[in-house]
């Protein structure tokens, strides 16, 4: 097995296929294409060329940074690939800093995946200091609104 970590986006088809494989929401082609195009940093994992995992960072290019689409195909899980994606991504974000600078990394854990993220320094919310993270899905339901 030749596993490679490449700091480039997967193709649109690869992205859609990986999302399907891990039961992430089906995105329209337009939304998926722009998600790849506008990401700040993407790492794709390939096994002999085949896309088998990825991670994306969305960013203002400076202070606020959001990690999303952390996924490894089910047949490749539990081999340390997700951990390596997280390690590389946190290291990369640190590499964007000058000495003494601080930025924030956000993520929204899927239910039950919190333990996966804790070794990389992420803290669950709410806690004694911080309120809960909050989110919503929004959908345009008709042609005119
Ligand atoms: C979450 C995910 C990326 C982990 O990838 P992976 O390659 O299987 O993870 P690793 O093999 O690198 O595991 C790293 C560590 O996290 C732990 N871990 C992995 N999956 C876990 C889970 N679901 N819950 C808790 N701990 C988990 C492992 O035990 C391992 O710890 P260890 O090194 O002490 O043994 C993968 O399960 C996945 O793609 N899931 C479906 C998509 C998803 O839910 N993504 C997260 C969205 S927030």
Short mmCIF file of N, CA, C and O in Angstrom, two decimals, residues 2 6 26 43:
data_model
loop_
_atom_site.label_atom_id
_atom_site.label_comp_id
_atom_site.label_asym_id
_atom_site.label_seq_id
_atom_site.Cartn_x
_atom_site.Cartn_y
_atom_site.Cartn_z
N UNK A 2 0.64 2.15 -0.97
CA UNK A 2 1.42 3.38 -1.02
C UNK A 2 0.52 4.55 -0.65
O UNK A 2 -0.15 5.13 -1.51
N UNK A 6 -1.39 14.47 0.15
CA UNK A 6 -1.09 15.48 -0.86
C UNK A 6 -1.91 16.74 -0.57
O UNK A 6 -3.14 16.66 -0.41
N UNK A 26 -25.66 14.80 1.00
CA UNK A 26 -25.43 14.92 -0.45
C UNK A 26 -25.51 16.40 -0.81
O UNK A 26 -26.49 17.07 -0.48
N UNK A 43 -6.02 18.68 2.32
CA UNK A 43 -5.12 17.54 2.14
C UNK A 43 -5.97 16.35 1.70
O UNK A 43 -7.01 16.08 2.30
#
